[in-house]
Amino acid sequence: MSGNFRKIFGAAGCSVALALSGCGGGGDEGSASGSGNDVASQQTVNLNLASAFPGSLQLLGTTPVQWTKTVEELSGGTLNIKFFEPGALVPGLEAIPAASKGSVDMAWASSGYFAGTDTTFSFFTAVPFGPNPTEFLAWMYYGNGQKLADELYAQHNIKHIPCHMIPPEASGWFKKEIKTVEDLRGLKMRFFGLGAKVMDKLGVATQLLAGGEIFQALQLGTIDATEFSMPSSDQSFGFYQVAKHYYFPGWHQPASFNGIMINMDVWNKLSAQHKRILEVSCGDTVRDGLARGEATQPPALKAMQEKGVKIHRWSPEILAAYEKAWNEVVAEESAANPNFKKVYDDYMEFRNNFKVWRDNGYLN
């Protein structure tokens, strides 16, 4: 963000913060209840945020660092959130469980990182062969997506706020070209979310590694392949130095949400105004994630091509195999997990109703 824009945004932010309803205390020992009508009357609240992503990681990590500054600006300095790198308070993959237990005030992560508790959480990050970003936003905010997320997270003492969205991810990095489905069998691969269950069905041995652990595992041969994110984020980790075959499209994550997961006790102590500042700032961060996500992919792809990366698109046959396996995963998970079935059925009802607009409103 440029200096001039920051000054303008900061001034506008203060105006927005003054206009937001609610007042009083919340958060940790630095807070107290109050009844003032503006930012100046707020008691200062200091919270810690455990991130699943390194602060230097393009988009996924740089965004929460900037977001904490935005919150401080909007609140006039009365709501301060300190960003902690993965491992500083808890390991990155443990950020959400730590927020649930109250070991940290909040986490910045993907809901899919909580899938070990319930696979249904993955729906609130991304869905294989799912909607594009705008349709996903529509389900989350104007369908039942956020309502269902609230219900599920509340069972684990968490308030969830979608706080970032990114465009389609890449499908993965491979050390050798994949020409047939048989070429996938026996590979060891880092994979995230519901897509990992699809790859398992095709004979891939998947595991979930935190972003900072992937490069070494790929370099040492602990894994043969990996997916992680978009080109600009993948470039940050240098996967292209070890694997040269880069596959698209990201069928497993056509659009992806990240968010903040706040310990419910912490959330309940926040003033109405501070809660609203978190929600409004997260909404703006969703906007920025989509815009910046799209803008930064072309230069990243071109730079990696210059380093010898070969870009591939999956063949129709392999994509069909992925989709067939996904349908099998849905059937199995729906039969085994009532939460999964409830969310999936609602999600598909929304998609089916949306189809008339999707088919007619957009160019193919």
XYZ file of C-alpha atoms in Angstrom:
364
model
C 0.000 0.000 0.000
C 1.482 3.340 -1.008
C 2.169 6.044 1.529
C -0.386 8.430 0.047
C -3.046 5.756 -0.104
C -2.314 4.758 3.477
C -2.852 8.355 4.618
C -6.126 8.606 2.710
C -7.283 5.174 3.856
C -6.260 5.909 7.425
C -8.323 9.088 7.496
C -11.270 7.354 5.870
C -10.838 4.412 8.210
C -11.125 6.619 11.258
C -14.373 8.021 9.846
C -15.659 4.502 9.245
C -14.653 3.442 12.731
C -16.431 6.455 14.269
C -19.547 5.559 12.337
C -19.581 1.933 13.420
C -22.078 1.193 16.135
C -21.244 -0.023 19.610
C -18.680 0.800 22.242
C -17.133 -0.559 25.385
C -14.498 -3.075 26.267
C -13.529 -6.544 25.284
C -10.605 -8.868 24.833
C -7.820 -9.374 27.343
C -6.785 -7.702 30.574
C -6.223 -4.433 28.719
C -9.957 -4.054 28.158
C -12.861 -2.822 30.202
C -16.522 -2.152 29.569
C -17.582 1.352 28.691
C -20.421 3.360 27.260
C -18.796 5.997 25.031
C -20.057 6.755 21.564
C -16.810 7.001 19.607
C -13.404 5.408 19.157
C -11.804 7.680 21.743
C -14.040 6.217 24.473
C -12.961 2.642 23.763
C -10.686 0.856 26.178
C -7.615 -0.551 24.453
C -7.783 -4.248 23.638
C -4.653 -6.264 22.825
C -5.032 -9.663 21.168
C -2.602 -12.229 19.783
C -3.038 -13.932 16.417
C -1.363 -17.254 15.593
C -0.915 -17.575 11.837
C -0.837 -20.784 9.841
C 1.223 -18.989 7.179
C 4.592 -17.197 7.385
C 4.282 -13.422 7.238
C 6.634 -13.282 4.251
C 4.468 -15.607 2.125
C 2.826 -13.723 -0.730
C -0.907 -13.169 -0.202
C -1.496 -15.947 2.322
C 0.961 -14.523 4.835
C 1.431 -10.883 3.885
C -2.333 -10.311 4.020
C -2.862 -10.941 7.759
C 0.126 -8.733 8.566
C -1.491 -5.863 6.651
C -4.924 -6.691 8.052
C -3.749 -6.201 11.640
C -2.532 -2.722 10.666
C -5.885 -1.945 9.044
C -7.726 -2.983 12.215
C -5.491 -0.724 14.289
C -6.166 2.202 11.931
C -9.936 1.662 11.845
C -10.125 1.387 15.625
C -8.026 4.473 16.244
C -5.529 2.305 18.085
C -8.063 0.788 20.491
C -7.924 -2.711 18.972
C -4.415 -4.061 18.501
C -3.775 -7.526 17.092
C -0.224 -8.863 17.205
C 0.702 -11.225 14.382
C 2.735 -14.294 15.374
C 4.583 -16.462 12.879
C 3.848 -20.202 12.690
C 5.715 -21.859 15.529
C 6.062 -18.711 17.613
C 3.053 -19.575 19.770
C 1.914 -22.871 18.246
C 2.736 -24.793 15.058
C 0.882 -23.460 12.021
C -1.411 -26.460 11.693
C -2.325 -26.147 15.382
C -3.454 -22.515 15.193
C -7.198 -23.259 15.000
C -7.209 -25.874 17.803
C -5.259 -23.404 19.940
C -7.925 -20.744 19.368
C -10.602 -23.285 20.275
C -8.888 -24.063 23.571
C -8.076 -20.431 24.345
C -4.319 -20.951 24.165
C -4.308 -18.087 21.654
C -6.889 -15.351 21.115
C -7.349 -16.002 17.422
C -5.948 -17.850 14.434
C -5.408 -16.863 10.815
C -5.809 -20.023 8.775
C -7.830 -22.036 6.290
C -10.830 -23.867 7.719
C -9.547 -26.999 6.011
C -6.721 -27.091 8.539
C -9.406 -28.051 11.072
C -10.618 -30.981 8.965
C -8.963 -33.459 11.307
C -11.734 -32.543 13.736
C -14.480 -32.754 11.118
C -13.985 -32.996 7.346
C -16.964 -30.651 6.928
C -14.765 -27.688 7.834
C -13.086 -28.026 4.446
C -16.261 -26.717 2.779
C -15.555 -23.297 4.244
C -12.206 -23.132 2.452
C -12.789 -24.742 -0.938
C -14.815 -27.424 -2.721
C -13.422 -29.636 -5.504
C -15.072 -28.875 -8.847
C -16.911 -26.159 -6.978
C -17.954 -22.581 -7.617
C -15.926 -19.699 -8.931
C -15.148 -16.906 -6.443
C -18.316 -14.874 -6.994
C -20.639 -17.863 -6.681
C -18.777 -19.013 -3.575
C -19.184 -15.536 -2.073
C -22.893 -15.648 -2.873
C -23.359 -18.968 -1.051
C -21.284 -17.863 1.923
C -22.957 -14.476 2.458
C -26.424 -14.785 0.885
C -26.947 -18.513 1.047
C -26.456 -20.528 4.227
C -22.658 -20.862 4.070
C -21.817 -18.508 6.925
C -24.759 -19.716 9.009
C -23.590 -23.317 8.685
C -19.996 -22.340 9.449
C -21.165 -20.483 12.569
C -23.103 -23.518 13.765
C -20.177 -25.882 13.321
C -17.505 -23.579 14.728
C -19.653 -22.707 17.760
C -19.442 -26.355 18.808
C -15.699 -25.769 19.177
C -15.852 -22.435 20.978
C -14.858 -20.423 17.901
C -16.262 -17.415 16.072
C -15.297 -17.653 12.407
C -15.111 -14.661 10.061
C -14.182 -15.122 6.379
C -11.292 -12.705 5.990
C -9.570 -13.469 2.704
C -10.354 -15.045 -0.647
C -8.037 -16.081 -3.421
C -8.654 -17.030 -7.071
C -8.056 -20.574 -8.389
C -5.020 -22.415 -7.168
C -2.594 -24.448 -9.224
C -3.086 -28.205 -9.200
C 0.417 -29.215 -8.220
C 4.143 -29.572 -8.754
C 5.528 -32.858 -10.073
C 9.077 -33.999 -10.689
C 7.996 -35.906 -13.782
C 5.298 -35.369 -16.372
C 1.946 -37.010 -15.631
C 0.454 -38.412 -18.817
C -2.084 -40.910 -17.471
C -3.954 -41.654 -14.262
C -1.630 -44.622 -13.788
C 1.308 -42.224 -13.506
C -0.209 -40.922 -10.260
C -0.261 -44.274 -8.516
C 2.323 -44.688 -5.805
C 3.291 -41.015 -5.640
C 3.781 -39.424 -2.221
C 2.201 -35.989 -2.315
C 1.444 -33.097 -0.019
C -2.222 -32.270 -0.547
C -4.810 -30.147 1.232
C -8.464 -30.517 2.090
C -11.097 -32.577 0.363
C -8.911 -32.855 -2.716
C -6.552 -35.081 -0.742
C -9.303 -37.681 -0.423
C -9.710 -37.609 -4.194
C -5.998 -38.185 -4.746
C -6.025 -41.038 -2.225
C -8.648 -42.799 -4.323
C -6.356 -42.590 -7.349
C -3.515 -44.322 -5.535
C -1.611 -41.256 -4.294
C -0.321 -41.368 -0.712
C -1.208 -37.891 0.572
C -0.176 -36.023 3.670
C -0.785 -32.500 4.922
C 2.327 -30.441 5.592
C 2.515 -26.830 6.702
C 3.752 -24.521 3.949
C 7.158 -23.991 5.499
C 7.824 -27.742 5.622
C 7.089 -28.540 1.982
C 10.258 -27.473 0.191
C 12.569 -29.585 2.329
C 10.276 -32.608 2.059
C 10.221 -32.204 -1.728
C 13.965 -31.694 -1.906
C 14.777 -34.697 0.293
C 12.337 -36.980 -1.508
C 10.053 -37.422 1.478
C 7.346 -36.448 -0.980
C 7.389 -36.736 -4.776
C 4.950 -33.926 -5.529
C 3.011 -31.142 -3.869
C 0.203 -28.689 -4.291
C 0.061 -25.561 -2.177
C -1.503 -22.427 -3.596
C -1.391 -19.961 -6.486
C 1.748 -19.282 -8.548
C 2.771 -16.166 -6.585
C 2.595 -18.038 -3.277
C 4.227 -21.164 -4.700
C 7.003 -18.992 -6.089
C 7.704 -17.692 -2.578
C 8.562 -21.206 -1.423
C 10.751 -22.015 -4.448
C 9.142 -25.307 -5.412
C 10.265 -24.689 -9.003
C 13.834 -25.382 -7.916
C 12.995 -29.033 -7.273
C 9.982 -29.850 -9.464
C 9.613 -28.463 -12.973
C 6.193 -29.753 -14.041
C 3.409 -27.388 -12.924
C -0.191 -28.482 -13.479
C -3.458 -26.603 -13.956
C -6.365 -26.062 -13.434
C -6.754 -26.248 -9.662
C -9.842 -28.449 -9.743
C -9.561 -29.004 -5.988
C -9.696 -25.276 -5.123
C -11.423 -23.147 -7.789
C -11.743 -20.451 -5.117
C -10.560 -20.479 -1.526
C -11.470 -18.681 1.685
C -9.113 -18.046 4.556
C -10.339 -16.518 7.764
C -9.915 -15.549 11.362
C -10.991 -18.006 14.021
C -11.526 -16.190 17.304
C -11.865 -17.870 20.665
C -15.554 -17.452 21.517
C -14.864 -16.142 25.017
C -12.607 -13.472 23.518
C -15.222 -12.623 20.880
C -18.005 -12.295 23.451
C -15.979 -9.781 25.468
C -15.395 -7.488 22.495
C -17.548 -4.389 22.131
C -20.091 -4.240 19.309
C -17.908 -1.631 17.629
C -14.762 -3.755 17.754
C -16.685 -6.741 16.428
C -17.955 -4.636 13.545
C -14.468 -3.363 12.791
C -13.254 -6.955 12.480
C -16.126 -7.851 10.153
C -15.807 -4.773 7.942
C -12.021 -4.990 7.690
C -12.274 -8.661 6.783
C -14.776 -7.859 4.050
C -12.338 -5.383 2.553
C -9.556 -7.955 2.799
C -11.671 -10.426 0.814
C -11.912 -7.775 -1.906
C -8.183 -7.164 -1.850
C -7.355 -10.884 -1.909
C -9.313 -11.427 -5.095
C -7.981 -8.342 -6.869
C -4.359 -8.768 -5.810
C -4.594 -12.505 -6.302
C -5.496 -12.073 -9.945
C -3.010 -9.253 -10.575
C 0.040 -11.071 -9.222
C -0.265 -14.408 -11.015
C 0.907 -13.495 -14.559
C 4.328 -12.125 -13.508
C 4.876 -15.058 -11.161
C 4.098 -17.598 -13.885
C 6.315 -15.830 -16.404
C 9.214 -15.622 -13.965
C 9.026 -19.339 -13.192
C 8.770 -20.247 -16.875
C 12.033 -18.374 -17.381
C 13.543 -20.686 -14.756
C 12.575 -23.779 -16.722
C 9.130 -24.532 -15.329
C 6.849 -26.350 -17.780
C 3.170 -25.461 -17.502
C 0.682 -28.256 -18.220
C -3.096 -28.521 -18.290
C -4.643 -31.777 -17.184
C -6.052 -33.879 -19.996
C -9.856 -34.295 -20.143
C -9.367 -37.959 -19.198
C -7.454 -37.174 -16.011
C -9.864 -34.396 -15.022
C -12.742 -36.837 -15.518
C -10.998 -39.335 -13.243
C -10.590 -36.655 -10.565
C -14.265 -35.722 -10.789
C -15.411 -39.342 -10.652
C -13.298 -39.893 -7.543
C -14.703 -36.699 -6.006
C -18.258 -37.950 -6.455
C -17.266 -41.152 -4.679
C -15.769 -39.142 -1.808
C -19.008 -37.151 -1.490
C -21.104 -40.307 -1.288
C -18.841 -41.895 1.327
C -18.475 -38.788 3.491
C -22.200 -38.016 3.333
C -23.015 -41.529 4.517
C -20.498 -41.369 7.366
C -20.835 -37.781 8.579
C -24.219 -36.043 9.126
C -22.514 -32.629 9.261
C -20.908 -33.220 5.873
C -24.227 -34.301 4.346
C -26.053 -31.293 5.790
C -23.565 -28.769 4.416
C -23.102 -30.531 1.083
C -26.850 -30.806 0.482
C -27.334 -27.118 1.219
C -24.374 -26.174 -0.940
C -25.683 -28.254 -3.870
C -29.197 -26.859 -3.521
C -27.721 -23.373 -3.836
C -25.601 -24.406 -6.839
C -28.556 -26.006 -8.584
C -30.688 -22.895 -8.089
C -27.782 -20.724 -9.226
C -27.341 -22.727 -12.420
C -29.828 -20.723 -14.489
C -27.798 -17.578 -13.833
C -24.433 -19.320 -14.202
C -25.437 -20.788 -17.570
C -26.990 -17.638 -18.974
C -25.288 -14.724 -17.302
C -21.678 -15.478 -18.221
C -19.654 -16.039 -21.359
C -18.348 -19.598 -21.565
